[in-house]
């Protein structure tokens, strides 16, 4: 076994750690797709049974943070299908759902009480 002086021992450990990160780092994420940056904020309001803005498809990148904020004039629940996330709405009080869009696909976001489609979330 070769003995290294203290200063060189640290350098050798640093090289081994760097090589380990380079070799296993890319696969540790579980995805070849680069992580998206920033948070996509989606704001929806419901008044008199009307969704504003009108329901549409909203695209986000896989790995992107998503924040859905919904305000309703009646008590209800907002649900993101496929992610099984929900928030209870009280009249006039904003409800927020935060998550990472880590699954590709088309996901319905709707209310349960009024059965309104708020939008379709497309993750690519």
Short mmCIF file of N, CA and C in Angstrom, two decimals:
data_model
loop_
_atom_site.label_atom_id
_atom_site.label_comp_id
_atom_site.label_asym_id
_atom_site.label_seq_id
_atom_site.Cartn_x
_atom_site.Cartn_y
_atom_site.Cartn_z
N UNK A 1 0.84 -1.17 0.00
CA UNK A 1 0.00 0.00 0.00
C UNK A 1 0.88 1.24 0.00
N UNK A 2 0.55 2.20 -0.84
CA UNK A 2 1.33 3.42 -0.93
C UNK A 2 0.77 4.45 0.04
N UNK A 3 1.65 5.05 0.83
CA UNK A 3 1.24 6.07 1.78
C UNK A 3 1.42 7.44 1.15
N UNK A 4 0.43 8.30 1.34
CA UNK A 4 0.48 9.65 0.81
C UNK A 4 0.67 10.64 1.96
N UNK A 5 1.40 11.69 1.68
CA UNK A 5 1.53 12.75 2.68
C UNK A 5 0.16 13.40 2.86
N UNK A 6 -0.11 14.02 4.02
CA UNK A 6 -1.44 14.59 4.31
C UNK A 6 -1.99 15.49 3.21
N UNK A 7 -1.22 16.39 2.65
CA UNK A 7 -1.70 17.29 1.59
C UNK A 7 -2.08 16.53 0.34
N UNK A 8 -1.32 15.53 -0.02
CA UNK A 8 -1.62 14.74 -1.22
C UNK A 8 -2.79 13.78 -0.99
N UNK A 9 -2.97 13.34 0.26
CA UNK A 9 -4.07 12.44 0.58
C UNK A 9 -5.40 13.15 0.32
N UNK A 10 -5.51 14.42 0.73
CA UNK A 10 -6.73 15.18 0.47
C UNK A 10 -6.96 15.34 -1.02
N UNK A 11 -5.91 15.60 -1.76
CA UNK A 11 -6.04 15.75 -3.21
C UNK A 11 -6.51 14.45 -3.84
N UNK A 12 -5.99 13.33 -3.38
CA UNK A 12 -6.41 12.03 -3.92
C UNK A 12 -7.88 11.77 -3.62
N UNK A 13 -8.32 12.10 -2.40
CA UNK A 13 -9.73 11.92 -2.05
C UNK A 13 -10.62 12.81 -2.91
N UNK A 14 -10.18 14.04 -3.16
CA UNK A 14 -10.96 14.96 -3.99
C UNK A 14 -11.09 14.43 -5.40
N UNK A 15 -10.03 13.86 -5.94
CA UNK A 15 -10.08 13.29 -7.30
C UNK A 15 -11.04 12.11 -7.34
N UNK A 16 -10.98 11.24 -6.35
CA UNK A 16 -11.88 10.09 -6.31
C UNK A 16 -13.34 10.55 -6.19
N UNK A 17 -13.60 11.55 -5.35
CA UNK A 17 -14.97 12.05 -5.20
C UNK A 17 -15.47 12.67 -6.49
N UNK A 18 -14.62 13.43 -7.18
CA UNK A 18 -15.01 14.04 -8.44
C UNK A 18 -15.31 12.99 -9.50
N UNK A 19 -14.47 11.95 -9.58
CA UNK A 19 -14.72 10.87 -10.53
C UNK A 19 -16.03 10.16 -10.23
N UNK A 20 -16.31 9.93 -8.95
CA UNK A 20 -17.56 9.27 -8.58
C UNK A 20 -18.76 10.10 -9.00
N UNK A 21 -18.70 11.41 -8.79
CA UNK A 21 -19.80 12.28 -9.20
C UNK A 21 -19.98 12.26 -10.71
N UNK A 22 -18.88 12.28 -11.44
CA UNK A 22 -18.97 12.27 -12.90
C UNK A 22 -19.53 10.96 -13.43
N UNK A 23 -19.18 9.85 -12.78
CA UNK A 23 -19.62 8.54 -13.26
C UNK A 23 -21.06 8.21 -12.88
N UNK A 24 -21.45 8.54 -11.65
CA UNK A 24 -22.80 8.16 -11.22
C UNK A 24 -23.76 9.33 -11.15
N UNK A 25 -23.30 10.54 -11.22
CA UNK A 25 -24.15 11.73 -11.12
C UNK A 25 -25.28 11.77 -12.13
N UNK A 26 -25.00 11.58 -13.45
CA UNK A 26 -26.07 11.70 -14.44
C UNK A 26 -27.20 10.69 -14.26
N UNK A 27 -26.91 9.51 -13.72
CA UNK A 27 -27.98 8.52 -13.57
C UNK A 27 -28.69 8.64 -12.24
N UNK A 28 -28.14 9.39 -11.31
CA UNK A 28 -28.76 9.50 -9.99
C UNK A 28 -30.10 10.23 -10.05
N UNK A 29 -30.33 11.06 -11.05
CA UNK A 29 -31.57 11.82 -11.16
C UNK A 29 -32.75 10.96 -11.58
N UNK A 30 -32.49 9.85 -12.26
CA UNK A 30 -33.56 8.99 -12.72
C UNK A 30 -34.15 9.42 -14.05
N UNK A 31 -33.55 10.42 -14.71
CA UNK A 31 -34.07 10.91 -15.97
C UNK A 31 -32.95 11.47 -16.81
N UNK A 32 -33.04 11.26 -18.11
CA UNK A 32 -32.06 11.84 -19.01
C UNK A 32 -32.42 13.27 -19.38
N UNK A 33 -33.66 13.67 -19.11
CA UNK A 33 -34.11 15.01 -19.46
C UNK A 33 -33.54 16.02 -18.48
N UNK A 34 -33.11 17.17 -18.98
CA UNK A 34 -32.62 18.18 -18.06
C UNK A 34 -33.75 18.72 -17.20
N UNK A 35 -33.43 19.05 -15.97
CA UNK A 35 -34.45 19.60 -15.07
C UNK A 35 -34.84 20.99 -15.53
N UNK A 36 -36.13 21.25 -15.50
CA UNK A 36 -36.63 22.58 -15.87
C UNK A 36 -36.40 23.52 -14.70
N UNK A 37 -36.23 24.78 -15.01
CA UNK A 37 -36.00 25.74 -13.95
C UNK A 37 -37.20 26.67 -13.82
N UNK A 38 -37.31 27.28 -12.66
CA UNK A 38 -38.38 28.23 -12.44
C UNK A 38 -39.70 27.56 -12.10
N UNK A 39 -40.60 28.35 -11.60
CA UNK A 39 -41.93 27.85 -11.24
C UNK A 39 -42.94 28.41 -12.21
N UNK A 40 -43.78 27.53 -12.75
CA UNK A 40 -44.87 27.96 -13.62
C UNK A 40 -46.06 28.24 -12.72
N UNK A 41 -46.48 29.48 -12.67
CA UNK A 41 -47.62 29.86 -11.83
C UNK A 41 -48.86 29.96 -12.69
N UNK A 42 -49.91 29.27 -12.25
CA UNK A 42 -51.18 29.24 -12.97
C UNK A 42 -52.25 29.76 -11.99
N UNK A 43 -52.91 30.83 -12.37
CA UNK A 43 -53.91 31.46 -11.50
C UNK A 43 -55.27 31.35 -12.17
N UNK A 44 -56.23 30.80 -11.45
CA UNK A 44 -57.58 30.58 -11.97
C UNK A 44 -58.59 31.13 -10.96
N UNK A 45 -59.65 31.75 -11.48
CA UNK A 45 -60.73 32.18 -10.58
C UNK A 45 -62.05 31.63 -11.11
N UNK A 46 -62.95 31.40 -10.18
CA UNK A 46 -64.28 30.88 -10.52
C UNK A 46 -65.31 31.81 -9.88
N UNK A 47 -66.21 32.33 -10.71
CA UNK A 47 -67.28 33.20 -10.21
C UNK A 47 -68.54 32.89 -10.99
N UNK A 48 -69.61 32.62 -10.25
CA UNK A 48 -70.89 32.33 -10.90
C UNK A 48 -70.82 31.13 -11.82
N UNK A 49 -69.97 30.17 -11.50
CA UNK A 49 -69.85 28.95 -12.31
C UNK A 49 -69.02 29.13 -13.57
N UNK A 50 -68.36 30.29 -13.72
CA UNK A 50 -67.55 30.56 -14.90
C UNK A 50 -66.07 30.59 -14.51
N UNK A 51 -65.26 29.86 -15.28
CA UNK A 51 -63.82 29.76 -15.04
C UNK A 51 -63.11 30.85 -15.84
N UNK A 52 -62.19 31.55 -15.16
CA UNK A 52 -61.41 32.58 -15.82
C UNK A 52 -59.93 32.43 -15.45
N UNK A 53 -59.05 32.38 -16.43
CA UNK A 53 -59.29 32.39 -17.86
C UNK A 53 -60.01 31.11 -18.30
N UNK A 54 -60.57 31.15 -19.49
CA UNK A 54 -61.33 30.01 -20.02
C UNK A 54 -60.43 28.77 -20.06
N UNK A 55 -61.00 27.59 -19.81
CA UNK A 55 -60.21 26.35 -19.83
C UNK A 55 -59.43 26.20 -21.14
N UNK A 56 -58.18 25.80 -21.00
CA UNK A 56 -57.29 25.60 -22.14
C UNK A 56 -56.22 24.59 -21.73
N UNK A 57 -55.34 24.27 -22.66
CA UNK A 57 -54.19 23.41 -22.35
C UNK A 57 -53.01 24.30 -21.97
N UNK A 58 -52.38 23.94 -20.87
CA UNK A 58 -51.21 24.67 -20.40
C UNK A 58 -50.05 23.69 -20.38
N UNK A 59 -48.97 24.03 -21.08
CA UNK A 59 -47.81 23.14 -21.17
C UNK A 59 -46.73 23.56 -20.19
N UNK A 60 -46.12 22.55 -19.56
CA UNK A 60 -44.96 22.75 -18.71
C UNK A 60 -43.93 21.69 -19.06
N UNK A 61 -42.71 21.93 -18.66
CA UNK A 61 -41.63 20.98 -18.90
C UNK A 61 -41.56 19.97 -17.77
N UNK A 62 -41.21 18.76 -18.11
CA UNK A 62 -41.02 17.74 -17.07
C UNK A 62 -39.92 18.21 -16.13
N UNK A 63 -40.18 18.10 -14.84
CA UNK A 63 -39.24 18.53 -13.83
C UNK A 63 -39.48 19.95 -13.34
N UNK A 64 -40.40 20.65 -13.99
CA UNK A 64 -40.68 22.04 -13.63
C UNK A 64 -41.57 22.10 -12.39
N UNK A 65 -41.34 23.09 -11.55
CA UNK A 65 -42.22 23.35 -10.42
C UNK A 65 -43.48 24.02 -10.93
N UNK A 66 -44.61 23.60 -10.40
CA UNK A 66 -45.90 24.16 -10.81
C UNK A 66 -46.63 24.63 -9.56
N UNK A 67 -47.21 25.82 -9.65
CA UNK A 67 -48.04 26.35 -8.56
C UNK A 67 -49.39 26.74 -9.17
N UNK A 68 -50.45 26.09 -8.68
CA UNK A 68 -51.81 26.38 -9.14
C UNK A 68 -52.53 27.09 -8.00
N UNK A 69 -52.97 28.31 -8.28
CA UNK A 69 -53.70 29.09 -7.28
C UNK A 69 -55.11 29.32 -7.81
N UNK A 70 -56.09 28.92 -7.00
CA UNK A 70 -57.49 29.01 -7.43
C UNK A 70 -58.30 29.74 -6.37
N UNK A 71 -59.16 30.64 -6.85
CA UNK A 71 -60.10 31.34 -5.98
C UNK A 71 -61.51 31.08 -6.52
N UNK A 72 -62.44 30.80 -5.62
CA UNK A 72 -63.82 30.52 -6.02
C UNK A 72 -64.78 31.31 -5.14
N UNK A 73 -65.94 31.60 -5.70
CA UNK A 73 -66.96 32.31 -4.91
C UNK A 73 -67.82 31.34 -4.09
N UNK A 74 -67.59 30.04 -4.26
CA UNK A 74 -68.28 29.02 -3.45
C UNK A 74 -67.27 27.99 -2.96
N UNK A 75 -67.64 27.29 -1.89
CA UNK A 75 -66.77 26.23 -1.37
C UNK A 75 -66.67 25.11 -2.40
N UNK A 76 -65.48 24.57 -2.57
CA UNK A 76 -65.27 23.51 -3.55
C UNK A 76 -63.93 22.83 -3.28
N UNK A 77 -63.53 21.94 -4.17
CA UNK A 77 -62.24 21.30 -4.09
C UNK A 77 -61.64 21.25 -5.49
N UNK A 78 -60.36 21.61 -5.62
CA UNK A 78 -59.64 21.51 -6.88
C UNK A 78 -58.79 20.25 -6.82
N UNK A 79 -58.79 19.50 -7.91
CA UNK A 79 -58.06 18.23 -7.97
C UNK A 79 -57.23 18.17 -9.24
N UNK A 80 -55.96 17.75 -9.10
CA UNK A 80 -55.07 17.52 -10.24
C UNK A 80 -55.02 16.01 -10.45
N UNK A 81 -55.73 15.55 -11.47
CA UNK A 81 -55.77 14.11 -11.76
C UNK A 81 -54.40 13.62 -12.20
N UNK A 82 -54.09 12.39 -11.88
CA UNK A 82 -52.81 11.80 -12.24
C UNK A 82 -51.73 12.07 -11.22
N UNK A 83 -51.85 13.16 -10.51
CA UNK A 83 -50.92 13.48 -9.43
C UNK A 83 -51.60 13.29 -8.08
N UNK A 84 -52.92 13.11 -8.10
CA UNK A 84 -53.72 12.94 -6.88
C UNK A 84 -53.44 14.02 -5.85
N UNK A 85 -53.45 15.26 -6.32
CA UNK A 85 -53.27 16.41 -5.44
C UNK A 85 -54.57 17.19 -5.41
N UNK A 86 -54.89 17.74 -4.25
CA UNK A 86 -56.14 18.48 -4.12
C UNK A 86 -55.99 19.58 -3.07
N UNK A 87 -56.84 20.58 -3.21
CA UNK A 87 -56.92 21.63 -2.20
C UNK A 87 -58.39 21.99 -2.03
N UNK A 88 -58.79 22.20 -0.79
CA UNK A 88 -60.15 22.62 -0.48
C UNK A 88 -60.23 24.14 -0.59
N UNK A 89 -61.27 24.60 -1.27
CA UNK A 89 -61.47 26.04 -1.45
C UNK A 89 -62.57 26.54 -0.53
N UNK A 90 -62.31 27.67 0.11
CA UNK A 90 -63.34 28.38 0.86
C UNK A 90 -63.70 29.60 0.04
N UNK A 91 -64.95 30.03 0.07
CA UNK A 91 -65.36 31.18 -0.73
C UNK A 91 -64.46 32.40 -0.52
N UNK A 92 -63.93 32.90 -1.64
CA UNK A 92 -63.12 34.11 -1.59
C UNK A 92 -61.70 33.95 -1.07
N UNK A 93 -61.31 32.73 -0.71
CA UNK A 93 -59.96 32.48 -0.17
C UNK A 93 -59.19 31.63 -1.17
N UNK A 94 -58.02 32.11 -1.59
CA UNK A 94 -57.22 31.38 -2.57
C UNK A 94 -56.69 30.08 -1.99
N UNK A 95 -56.75 29.02 -2.79
CA UNK A 95 -56.16 27.73 -2.44
C UNK A 95 -55.03 27.45 -3.41
N UNK A 96 -53.94 26.88 -2.90
CA UNK A 96 -52.76 26.67 -3.73
C UNK A 96 -52.30 25.23 -3.68
N UNK A 97 -51.89 24.72 -4.84
CA UNK A 97 -51.27 23.40 -4.96
C UNK A 97 -49.90 23.62 -5.58
N UNK A 98 -48.85 23.16 -4.90
CA UNK A 98 -47.48 23.22 -5.39
C UNK A 98 -46.96 21.81 -5.60
N UNK A 99 -46.33 21.56 -6.75
CA UNK A 99 -45.75 20.25 -7.01
C UNK A 99 -44.73 20.33 -8.13
N UNK A 100 -43.97 19.25 -8.29
CA UNK A 100 -43.03 19.13 -9.40
C UNK A 100 -43.69 18.26 -10.46
N UNK A 101 -43.75 18.75 -11.68
CA UNK A 101 -44.36 18.02 -12.80
C UNK A 101 -43.36 16.94 -13.25
N UNK A 102 -43.41 15.80 -12.59
CA UNK A 102 -42.41 14.76 -12.86
C UNK A 102 -42.96 13.58 -13.66
N UNK A 103 -44.15 13.72 -14.23
CA UNK A 103 -44.74 12.66 -15.06
C UNK A 103 -45.19 13.27 -16.38
N UNK A 104 -44.77 12.65 -17.49
CA UNK A 104 -45.23 13.09 -18.81
C UNK A 104 -46.70 12.74 -18.99
N UNK A 105 -47.43 13.59 -19.69
CA UNK A 105 -48.81 13.25 -20.01
C UNK A 105 -49.73 14.46 -20.01
N UNK A 106 -51.01 14.15 -20.13
CA UNK A 106 -52.08 15.15 -20.13
C UNK A 106 -52.91 14.92 -18.88
N UNK A 107 -53.04 15.95 -18.05
CA UNK A 107 -53.69 15.81 -16.75
C UNK A 107 -54.80 16.85 -16.60
N UNK A 108 -55.99 16.39 -16.23
CA UNK A 108 -57.14 17.27 -16.02
C UNK A 108 -57.02 17.93 -14.65
N UNK A 109 -57.33 19.23 -14.61
CA UNK A 109 -57.42 19.95 -13.35
C UNK A 109 -58.84 20.47 -13.29
N UNK A 110 -59.58 20.04 -12.26
CA UNK A 110 -61.00 20.36 -12.20
C UNK A 110 -61.47 20.55 -10.77
N UNK A 111 -62.68 21.07 -10.65
CA UNK A 111 -63.31 21.16 -9.34
C UNK A 111 -64.22 19.94 -9.17
N UNK A 112 -64.42 19.55 -7.93
CA UNK A 112 -65.28 18.39 -7.68
C UNK A 112 -66.72 18.79 -7.43
N UNK A 113 -66.95 19.84 -6.67
CA UNK A 113 -68.32 20.24 -6.35
C UNK A 113 -69.09 20.77 -7.55
N UNK A 114 -68.49 21.71 -8.26
CA UNK A 114 -69.15 22.32 -9.42
C UNK A 114 -68.89 21.55 -10.71
N UNK A 115 -67.97 20.58 -10.63
CA UNK A 115 -67.61 19.76 -11.80
C UNK A 115 -67.18 20.62 -12.98
N UNK A 116 -66.29 21.58 -12.71
CA UNK A 116 -65.78 22.47 -13.75
C UNK A 116 -64.35 22.08 -14.13
N UNK A 117 -64.09 22.06 -15.43
CA UNK A 117 -62.70 21.86 -15.86
C UNK A 117 -62.01 23.21 -15.80
N UNK A 118 -60.88 23.28 -15.08
CA UNK A 118 -60.14 24.53 -14.99
C UNK A 118 -59.16 24.65 -16.15
N UNK A 119 -58.44 23.56 -16.43
CA UNK A 119 -57.53 23.49 -17.56
C UNK A 119 -56.99 22.07 -17.68
N UNK A 120 -56.27 21.82 -18.76
CA UNK A 120 -55.56 20.57 -18.95
C UNK A 120 -54.07 20.88 -18.86
N UNK A 121 -53.36 20.15 -18.03
CA UNK A 121 -51.94 20.34 -17.86
C UNK A 121 -51.21 19.33 -18.74
N UNK A 122 -50.36 19.83 -19.64
CA UNK A 122 -49.56 18.97 -20.50
C UNK A 122 -48.12 19.02 -20.02
N UNK A 123 -47.59 17.86 -19.65
CA UNK A 123 -46.20 17.77 -19.19
C UNK A 123 -45.40 17.03 -20.24
N UNK A 124 -44.33 17.68 -20.72
CA UNK A 124 -43.45 17.06 -21.74
C UNK A 124 -42.02 17.16 -21.31
#
